[in-house]
PDB file of N, CA and C in Angstrom:
ATOM      1  N   MET G  28       5.873  -0.394   1.389  1.00 82.00           N
ATOM      2  CA  MET G  28       5.315   0.947   1.229  1.00 82.00           C
ATOM      3  C   MET G  28       3.794   0.885   1.070  1.00 82.00           C
ATOM      4  N   ASP G  29       3.280  -0.188   0.425  1.00 94.00           N
ATOM      5  CA  ASP G  29       1.833  -0.299   0.238  1.00 94.00           C
ATOM      6  C   ASP G  29       1.109  -0.388   1.575  1.00 94.00           C
ATOM      7  N   GLU G  30       1.697  -1.098   2.542  1.00 96.00           N
ATOM      8  CA  GLU G  30       1.091  -1.210   3.867  1.00 96.00           C
ATOM      9  C   GLU G  30       1.068   0.150   4.559  1.00 96.00           C
ATOM     10  N   LEU G  31       2.134   0.911   4.402  1.00 97.00           N
ATOM     11  CA  LEU G  31       2.203   2.253   4.982  1.00 97.00           C
ATOM     12  C   LEU G  31       1.116   3.137   4.378  1.00 97.00           C
ATOM     13  N   LYS G  32       0.947   3.087   3.077  1.00 97.00           N
ATOM     14  CA  LYS G  32      -0.087   3.891   2.409  1.00 97.00           C
ATOM     15  C   LYS G  32      -1.479   3.509   2.901  1.00 97.00           C
ATOM     16  N   LYS G  33      -1.696   2.214   3.107  1.00 97.00           N
ATOM     17  CA  LYS G  33      -2.985   1.750   3.625  1.00 97.00           C
ATOM     18  C   LYS G  33      -3.217   2.316   5.027  1.00 97.00           C
ATOM     19  N   GLU G  34      -2.191   2.288   5.870  1.00 98.00           N
ATOM     20  CA  GLU G  34      -2.308   2.834   7.228  1.00 98.00           C
ATOM     21  C   GLU G  34      -2.588   4.336   7.199  1.00 98.00           C
ATOM     22  N   ILE G  35      -1.941   5.048   6.292  1.00 97.00           N
ATOM     23  CA  ILE G  35      -2.164   6.492   6.162  1.00 97.00           C
ATOM     24  C   ILE G  35      -3.605   6.770   5.753  1.00 97.00           C
ATOM     25  N   LYS G  36      -4.104   6.029   4.794  1.00 97.00           N
ATOM     26  CA  LYS G  36      -5.492   6.217   4.334  1.00 97.00           C
ATOM     27  C   LYS G  36      -6.475   5.944   5.469  1.00 97.00           C
ATOM     28  N   GLU G  37      -6.232   4.876   6.225  1.00 97.00           N
ATOM     29  CA  GLU G  37      -7.108   4.557   7.350  1.00 97.00           C
ATOM     30  C   GLU G  37      -7.040   5.666   8.403  1.00 97.00           C
ATOM     31  N   CYS G  38      -5.861   6.209   8.605  1.00 97.00           N
ATOM     32  CA  CYS G  38      -5.681   7.306   9.555  1.00 97.00           C
ATOM     33  C   CYS G  38      -6.470   8.537   9.088  1.00 97.00           C
ATOM     34  N   ILE G  39      -6.431   8.836   7.805  1.00 97.00           N
ATOM     35  CA  ILE G  39      -7.174   9.973   7.250  1.00 97.00           C
ATOM     36  C   ILE G  39      -8.671   9.790   7.499  1.00 97.00           C
ATOM     37  N   VAL G  40      -9.190   8.634   7.151  1.00 97.00           N
ATOM     38  CA  VAL G  40     -10.623   8.371   7.287  1.00 97.00           C
ATOM     39  C   VAL G  40     -11.052   8.423   8.754  1.00 97.00           C
ATOM     40  N   ASN G  41     -10.271   7.803   9.638  1.00 97.00           N
ATOM     41  CA  ASN G  41     -10.640   7.750  11.055  1.00 97.00           C
ATOM     42  C   ASN G  41     -10.461   9.092  11.756  1.00 97.00           C
ATOM     43  N   ALA G  42      -9.339   9.735  11.532  1.00 96.00           N
ATOM     44  CA  ALA G  42      -9.047  10.998  12.220  1.00 96.00           C
ATOM     45  C   ALA G  42     -10.024  12.103  11.819  1.00 96.00           C
ATOM     46  N   LEU G  43     -10.402  12.113  10.558  1.00 96.00           N
ATOM     47  CA  LEU G  43     -11.279  13.170  10.060  1.00 96.00           C
ATOM     48  C   LEU G  43     -12.749  12.757  10.043  1.00 96.00           C
ATOM     49  N   GLU G  44     -12.994  11.533  10.511  1.00 95.00           N
ATOM     50  CA  GLU G  44     -14.358  11.001  10.579  1.00 95.00           C
ATOM     51  C   GLU G  44     -15.101  11.183   9.264  1.00 95.00           C
ATOM     52  N   LEU G  45     -14.446  10.762   8.188  1.00 93.00           N
ATOM     53  CA  LEU G  45     -15.047  10.867   6.858  1.00 93.00           C
ATOM     54  C   LEU G  45     -16.112   9.791   6.716  1.00 93.00           C
ATOM     55  N   GLU G  46     -17.346  10.191   6.582  1.00 90.00           N
ATOM     56  CA  GLU G  46     -18.463   9.255   6.568  1.00 90.00           C
ATOM     57  C   GLU G  46     -18.694   8.603   5.207  1.00 90.00           C
ATOM     58  N   ASP G  47     -18.468   9.341   4.143  1.00 91.00           N
ATOM     59  CA  ASP G  47     -18.771   8.824   2.813  1.00 91.00           C
ATOM     60  C   ASP G  47     -17.533   8.357   2.063  1.00 91.00           C
ATOM     61  N   VAL G  48     -16.403   8.235   2.770  1.00 93.00           N
ATOM     62  CA  VAL G  48     -15.150   7.853   2.135  1.00 93.00           C
ATOM     63  C   VAL G  48     -14.533   6.693   2.910  1.00 93.00           C
ATOM     64  N   THR G  49     -14.054   5.691   2.176  1.00 95.00           N
ATOM     65  CA  THR G  49     -13.314   4.595   2.801  1.00 95.00           C
ATOM     66  C   THR G  49     -11.852   4.708   2.381  1.00 95.00           C
ATOM     67  N   ALA G  50     -11.001   3.984   3.066  1.00 96.00           N
ATOM     68  CA  ALA G  50      -9.577   3.993   2.719  1.00 96.00           C
ATOM     69  C   ALA G  50      -9.380   3.564   1.264  1.00 96.00           C
ATOM     70  N   GLU G  51     -10.196   2.627   0.809  1.00 96.00           N
ATOM     71  CA  GLU G  51     -10.086   2.129  -0.564  1.00 96.00           C
ATOM     72  C   GLU G  51     -10.472   3.189  -1.601  1.00 96.00           C
ATOM     73  N   ASP G  52     -11.257   4.169  -1.193  1.00 95.00           N
ATOM     74  CA  ASP G  52     -11.689   5.233  -2.105  1.00 95.00           C
ATOM     75  C   ASP G  52     -10.587   6.249  -2.393  1.00 95.00           C
ATOM     76  N   ILE G  53      -9.597   6.321  -1.519  1.00 96.00           N
ATOM     77  CA  ILE G  53      -8.560   7.340  -1.638  1.00 96.00           C
ATOM     78  C   ILE G  53      -7.479   6.853  -2.588  1.00 96.00           C
ATOM     79  N   VAL G  54      -7.217   7.639  -3.627  1.00 96.00           N
ATOM     80  CA  VAL G  54      -6.193   7.314  -4.630  1.00 96.00           C
ATOM     81  C   VAL G  54      -4.855   7.870  -4.132  1.00 96.00           C
ATOM     82  N   ASP G  55      -3.819   7.026  -4.178  1.00 97.00           N
ATOM     83  CA  ASP G  55      -2.505   7.399  -3.640  1.00 97.00           C
ATOM     84  C   ASP G  55      -1.971   8.718  -4.178  1.00 97.00           C
ATOM     85  N   SER G  56      -2.173   8.963  -5.457  1.00 96.00           N
ATOM     86  CA  SER G  56      -1.597  10.150  -6.099  1.00 96.00           C
ATOM     87  C   SER G  56      -2.556  11.347  -6.125  1.00 96.00           C
ATOM     88  N   GLU G  57      -3.784  11.143  -5.679  1.00 95.00           N
ATOM     89  CA  GLU G  57      -4.795  12.210  -5.709  1.00 95.00           C
ATOM     90  C   GLU G  57      -4.481  13.284  -4.659  1.00 95.00           C
ATOM     91  N   PRO G  58      -4.665  14.551  -5.023  1.00 95.00           N
ATOM     92  CA  PRO G  58      -4.454  15.613  -4.037  1.00 95.00           C
ATOM     93  C   PRO G  58      -5.388  15.432  -2.835  1.00 95.00           C
ATOM     94  N   LEU G  59      -4.869  15.691  -1.645  1.00 95.00           N
ATOM     95  CA  LEU G  59      -5.704  15.589  -0.449  1.00 95.00           C
ATOM     96  C   LEU G  59      -6.531  16.841  -0.240  1.00 95.00           C
ATOM     97  N   PHE G  60      -6.051  17.969  -0.749  1.00 92.00           N
ATOM     98  CA  PHE G  60      -6.720  19.258  -0.542  1.00 92.00           C
ATOM     99  C   PHE G  60      -7.224  19.800  -1.868  1.00 92.00           C
ATOM    100  N   GLY G  61      -8.231  20.663  -1.793  1.00 86.00           N
ATOM    101  CA  GLY G  61      -8.752  21.294  -3.004  1.00 86.00           C
ATOM    102  C   GLY G  61      -9.537  20.329  -3.850  1.00 86.00           C
ATOM    103  N   THR G  62      -9.106  20.158  -5.086  1.00 85.00           N
ATOM    104  CA  THR G  62      -9.869  19.387  -6.064  1.00 85.00           C
ATOM    105  C   THR G  62      -9.866  17.887  -5.818  1.00 85.00           C
ATOM    106  N   GLY G  63      -8.941  17.381  -5.039  1.00 86.00           N
ATOM    107  CA  GLY G  63      -8.865  15.942  -4.790  1.00 86.00           C
ATOM    108  C   GLY G  63      -9.861  15.502  -3.750  1.00 86.00           C
ATOM    109  N   LEU G  64      -9.355  15.107  -2.599  1.00 91.00           N
ATOM    110  CA  LEU G  64     -10.200  14.633  -1.503  1.00 91.00           C
ATOM    111  C   LEU G  64     -11.012  15.770  -0.890  1.00 91.00           C
ATOM    112  N   GLY G  65     -10.557  17.004  -1.097  1.00 91.00           N
ATOM    113  CA  GLY G  65     -11.323  18.169  -0.658  1.00 91.00           C
ATOM    114  C   GLY G  65     -11.127  18.563   0.797  1.00 91.00           C
ATOM    115  N   LEU G  66      -9.992  18.204   1.379  1.00 93.00           N
ATOM    116  CA  LEU G  66      -9.728  18.581   2.763  1.00 93.00           C
ATOM    117  C   LEU G  66      -9.421  20.070   2.858  1.00 93.00           C
ATOM    118  N   ASP G  67      -9.563  20.635   4.072  1.00 92.00           N
ATOM    119  CA  ASP G  67      -9.265  22.054   4.278  1.00 92.00           C
ATOM    120  C   ASP G  67      -8.207  22.214   5.374  1.00 92.00           C
ATOM    121  N   SER G  68      -7.938  23.453   5.768  1.00 89.00           N
ATOM    122  CA  SER G  68      -6.863  23.720   6.717  1.00 89.00           C
ATOM    123  C   SER G  68      -7.141  23.133   8.097  1.00 89.00           C
ATOM    124  N   ILE G  69      -8.379  23.093   8.518  1.00 93.00           N
ATOM    125  CA  ILE G  69      -8.730  22.473   9.799  1.00 93.00           C
ATOM    126  C   ILE G  69      -8.433  20.975   9.730  1.00 93.00           C
ATOM    127  N   ASP G  70      -8.795  20.365   8.599  1.00 94.00           N
ATOM    128  CA  ASP G  70      -8.495  18.950   8.399  1.00 94.00           C
ATOM    129  C   ASP G  70      -6.990  18.707   8.469  1.00 94.00           C
ATOM    130  N   ALA G  71      -6.212  19.631   7.920  1.00 91.00           N
ATOM    131  CA  ALA G  71      -4.752  19.487   7.922  1.00 91.00           C
ATOM    132  C   ALA G  71      -4.219  19.441   9.344  1.00 91.00           C
ATOM    133  N   LEU G  72      -4.742  20.296  10.197  1.00 91.00           N
ATOM    134  CA  LEU G  72      -4.312  20.311  11.591  1.00 91.00           C
ATOM    135  C   LEU G  72      -4.673  19.004  12.294  1.00 91.00           C
ATOM    136  N   GLU G  73      -5.904  18.561  12.121  1.00 95.00           N
ATOM    137  CA  GLU G  73      -6.342  17.315  12.750  1.00 95.00           C
ATOM    138  C   GLU G  73      -5.554  16.120  12.220  1.00 95.00           C
ATOM    139  N   LEU G  74      -5.319  16.112  10.925  1.00 95.00           N
ATOM    140  CA  LEU G  74      -4.572  15.016  10.322  1.00 95.00           C
ATOM    141  C   LEU G  74      -3.124  15.019  10.799  1.00 95.00           C
ATOM    142  N   GLY G  75      -2.532  16.200  10.901  1.00 94.00           N
ATOM    143  CA  GLY G  75      -1.159  16.301  11.397  1.00 94.00           C
ATOM    144  C   GLY G  75      -1.012  15.720  12.791  1.00 94.00           C
ATOM    145  N   VAL G  76      -1.979  16.006  13.664  1.00 95.00           N
ATOM    146  CA  VAL G  76      -1.964  15.468  15.028  1.00 95.00           C
ATOM    147  C   VAL G  76      -2.116  13.946  15.002  1.00 95.00           C
ATOM    148  N   ALA G  77      -3.041  13.456  14.188  1.00 97.00           N
ATOM    149  CA  ALA G  77      -3.271  12.010  14.101  1.00 97.00           C
ATOM    150  C   ALA G  77      -2.041  11.279  13.563  1.00 97.00           C
ATOM    151  N   LEU G  78      -1.394  11.850  12.541  1.00 96.00           N
ATOM    152  CA  LEU G  78      -0.202  11.222  11.975  1.00 96.00           C
ATOM    153  C   LEU G  78       0.943  11.239  12.975  1.00 96.00           C
ATOM    154  N   LYS G  79       1.037  12.298  13.758  1.00 95.00           N
ATOM    155  CA  LYS G  79       2.079  12.378  14.789  1.00 95.00           C
ATOM    156  C   LYS G  79       1.874  11.272  15.818  1.00 95.00           C
ATOM    157  N   LYS G  80       0.628  11.074  16.246  1.00 96.00           N
ATOM    158  CA  LYS G  80       0.325  10.039  17.231  1.00 96.00           C
ATOM    159  C   LYS G  80       0.591   8.645  16.676  1.00 96.00           C
ATOM    160  N   LYS G  81       0.177   8.414  15.451  1.00 96.00           N
ATOM    161  CA  LYS G  81       0.277   7.071  14.874  1.00 96.00           C
ATOM    162  C   LYS G  81       1.689   6.714  14.426  1.00 96.00           C
ATOM    163  N   PHE G  82       2.380   7.663  13.807  1.00 96.00           N
ATOM    164  CA  PHE G  82       3.663   7.359  13.194  1.00 96.00           C
ATOM    165  C   PHE G  82       4.857   8.016  13.883  1.00 96.00           C
ATOM    166  N   GLY G  83       4.585   8.904  14.837  1.00 94.00           N
ATOM    167  CA  GLY G  83       5.677   9.557  15.556  1.00 94.00           C
ATOM    168  C   GLY G  83       6.434  10.596  14.747  1.00 94.00           C
ATOM    169  N   VAL G  84       5.795  11.141  13.725  1.00 93.00           N
ATOM    170  CA  VAL G  84       6.440  12.165  12.888  1.00 93.00           C
ATOM    171  C   VAL G  84       5.913  13.537  13.270  1.00 93.00           C
ATOM    172  N   LYS G  85       6.744  14.533  13.089  1.00 88.00           N
ATOM    173  CA  LYS G  85       6.355  15.904  13.418  1.00 88.00           C
ATOM    174  C   LYS G  85       6.323  16.751  12.161  1.00 88.00           C
ATOM    175  N   PHE G  86       5.307  17.596  12.093  1.00 85.00           N
ATOM    176  CA  PHE G  86       5.176  18.545  10.997  1.00 85.00           C
ATOM    177  C   PHE G  86       5.306  19.943  11.581  1.00 85.00           C
ATOM    178  N   SER G  87       5.979  20.817  10.864  1.00 80.00           N
ATOM    179  CA  SER G  87       6.150  22.186  11.328  1.00 80.00           C
ATOM    180  C   SER G  87       5.323  23.123  10.463  1.00 80.00           C
ATOM    181  N   SER G  88       4.534  23.967  11.114  1.00 74.00           N
ATOM    182  CA  SER G  88       3.737  24.933  10.353  1.00 74.00           C
ATOM    183  C   SER G  88       4.630  26.005   9.742  1.00 74.00           C
ATOM    184  N   GLU G  89       5.852  26.102  10.235  1.00 76.00           N
ATOM    185  CA  GLU G  89       6.789  27.096   9.721  1.00 76.00           C
ATOM    186  C   GLU G  89       7.627  26.567   8.567  1.00 76.00           C
ATOM    187  N   ASN G  90       7.565  25.267   8.337  1.00 77.00           N
ATOM    188  CA  ASN G  90       8.361  24.645   7.293  1.00 77.00           C
ATOM    189  C   ASN G  90       7.590  24.673   5.972  1.00 77.00           C
ATOM    190  N   ALA G  91       8.190  25.269   4.968  1.00 78.00           N
ATOM    191  CA  ALA G  91       7.533  25.381   3.660  1.00 78.00           C
ATOM    192  C   ALA G  91       7.293  24.013   3.020  1.00 78.00           C
ATOM    193  N   GLU G  92       8.079  23.013   3.385  1.00 84.00           N
ATOM    194  CA  GLU G  92       7.929  21.679   2.805  1.00 84.00           C
ATOM    195  C   GLU G  92       6.703  20.940   3.335  1.00 84.00           C
ATOM    196  N   THR G  93       6.164  21.380   4.451  1.00 87.00           N
ATOM    197  CA  THR G  93       5.018  20.689   5.052  1.00 87.00           C
ATOM    198  C   THR G  93       3.859  20.607   4.068  1.00 87.00           C
ATOM    199  N   ARG G  94       3.616  21.673   3.338  1.00 87.00           N
ATOM    200  CA  ARG G  94       2.533  21.656   2.341  1.00 87.00           C
ATOM    201  C   ARG G  94       2.783  20.571   1.292  1.00 87.00           C
ATOM    202  N   GLU G  95       4.033  20.397   0.907  1.00 91.00           N
ATOM    203  CA  GLU G  95       4.376  19.355  -0.063  1.00 91.00           C
ATOM    204  C   GLU G  95       4.151  17.960   0.518  1.00 91.00           C
ATOM    205  N   HIS G  96       4.447  17.776   1.810  1.00 92.00           N
ATOM    206  CA  HIS G  96       4.258  16.477   2.453  1.00 92.00           C
ATOM    207  C   HIS G  96       2.791  16.071   2.474  1.00 92.00           C
ATOM    208  N   PHE G  97       1.896  17.057   2.563  1.00 93.00           N
ATOM    209  CA  PHE G  97       0.464  16.791   2.619  1.00 93.00           C
ATOM    210  C   PHE G  97      -0.189  16.799   1.239  1.00 93.00           C
ATOM    211  N   ALA G  98       0.586  16.805   0.191  1.00 93.00           N
ATOM    212  CA  ALA G  98       0.032  16.883  -1.164  1.00 93.00           C
ATOM    213  C   ALA G  98      -0.811  15.658  -1.525  1.00 93.00           C
ATOM    214  N   SER G  99      -0.370  14.480  -1.109  1.00 96.00           N
ATOM    215  CA  SER G  99      -1.061  13.242  -1.456  1.00 96.00           C
ATOM    216  C   SER G  99      -0.646  12.143  -0.485  1.00 96.00           C
ATOM    217  N   VAL G 100      -1.297  11.004  -0.596  1.00 97.00           N
ATOM    218  CA  VAL G 100      -0.906   9.847   0.219  1.00 97.00           C
ATOM    219  C   VAL G 100       0.523   9.437  -0.139  1.00 97.00           C
ATOM    220  N   ASN G 101       0.858   9.490  -1.426  1.00 97.00           N
ATOM    221  CA  ASN G 101       2.224   9.152  -1.843  1.00 97.00           C
ATOM    222  C   ASN G 101       3.253  10.048  -1.154  1.00 97.00           C
ATOM    223  N   ALA G 102       2.980  11.345  -1.114  1.00 96.00           N
ATOM    224  CA  ALA G 102       3.913  12.291  -0.502  1.00 96.00           C
ATOM    225  C   ALA G 102       4.023  12.048   1.003  1.00 96.00           C
ATOM    226  N   LEU G 103       2.909  11.780   1.658  1.00 97.00           N
ATOM    227  CA  LEU G 103       2.938  11.486   3.094  1.00 97.00           C
ATOM    228  C   LEU G 103       3.723  10.206   3.363  1.00 97.00           C
ATOM    229  N   ALA G 104       3.512   9.199   2.543  1.00 97.00           N
ATOM    230  CA  ALA G 104       4.225   7.927   2.724  1.00 97.00           C
ATOM    231  C   ALA G 104       5.727   8.125   2.552  1.00 97.00           C
ATOM    232  N   ASP G 105       6.120   8.898   1.557  1.00 96.00           N
ATOM    233  CA  ASP G 105       7.546   9.174   1.346  1.00 96.00           C
ATOM    234  C   ASP G 105       8.143   9.891   2.545  1.00 96.00           C
ATOM    235  N   PHE G 106       7.422  10.893   3.066  1.00 95.00           N
ATOM    236  CA  PHE G 106       7.900  11.661   4.213  1.00 95.00           C
ATOM    237  C   PHE G 106       8.017  10.780   5.450  1.00 95.00           C
ATOM    238  N   ILE G 107       6.979   9.994   5.733  1.00 96.00           N
ATOM    239  CA  ILE G 107       6.987   9.139   6.925  1.00 96.00           C
ATOM    240  C   ILE G 107       8.080   8.087   6.826  1.00 96.00           C
ATOM    241  N   ALA G 108       8.243   7.483   5.656  1.00 95.00           N
ATOM    242  CA  ALA G 108       9.296   6.482   5.473  1.00 95.00           C
ATOM    243  C   ALA G 108      10.672   7.108   5.694  1.00 95.00           C
ATOM    244  N   LYS G 109      10.859   8.305   5.177  1.00 93.00           N
ATOM    245  CA  LYS G 109      12.135   9.004   5.341  1.00 93.00           C
ATOM    246  C   LYS G 109      12.381   9.320   6.813  1.00 93.00           C
ATOM    247  N   GLU G 110      11.364   9.821   7.499  1.00 90.00           N
ATOM    248  CA  GLU G 110      11.507  10.167   8.916  1.00 90.00           C
ATOM    249  C   GLU G 110      11.778   8.932   9.764  1.00 90.00           C
ATOM    250  N   ARG G 111      11.122   7.836   9.456  1.00 85.00           N
ATOM    251  CA  ARG G 111      11.362   6.584  10.185  1.00 85.00           C
ATOM    252  C   ARG G 111      12.791   6.108   9.963  1.00 85.00           C
ATOM    253  N   GLY G 112      13.284   6.281   8.741  1.00 84.00           N
ATOM    254  CA  GLY G 112      14.655   5.900   8.433  1.00 84.00           C
ATOM    255  C   GLY G 112      15.666   6.744   9.190  1.00 84.00           C
ATOM    256  N   ASN G 113      15.379   8.027   9.347  1.00 70.00           N
ATOM    257  CA  ASN G 113      16.262   8.935  10.077  1.00 70.00           C
ATOM    258  C   ASN G 113      16.262   8.647  11.566  1.00 70.00           C
ATOM    259  N   ALA G 114      15.161   8.097  12.070  1.00 59.00           N
ATOM    260  CA  ALA G 114      15.039   7.845  13.500  1.00 59.00           C
ATOM    261  C   ALA G 114      15.787   6.577  13.914  1.00 59.00           C
ATOM    262  N   GLN G 115      16.135   5.765  12.962  1.00 51.00           N
ATOM    263  CA  GLN G 115      16.804   4.491  13.300  1.00 51.00           C
ATOM    264  C   GLN G 115      18.284   4.654  13.417  1.00 51.00           C
TER     265      GLN G 115
END
C-alpha cells in the first residue's frame, strides 16, 4: 500500500504541475482540498483524468462517494486498491 500511496502522490504532483510541492511533502491523511493541500474543483477534474490513465480507475461525478474518495491520499489508495481487486 505504501508504494501505491507514493505513486498517487507523484501523480498528484505531476498531473497538477505543483511547483512548490513534492510527493514527500504530501501527508497521507491530509485533506487534498480546502485546508489541506488546497486543491480546487478544476484540480479534481485533472487529477481524476490522471488517475484514470495511470491506474485504470473511473470516477463518477454523479456518485456521492467520489468526494469521499478524493478526501486524502489514504482514501484514494483505499479506493484504487479496492477497484484493482474487483478487476481481477
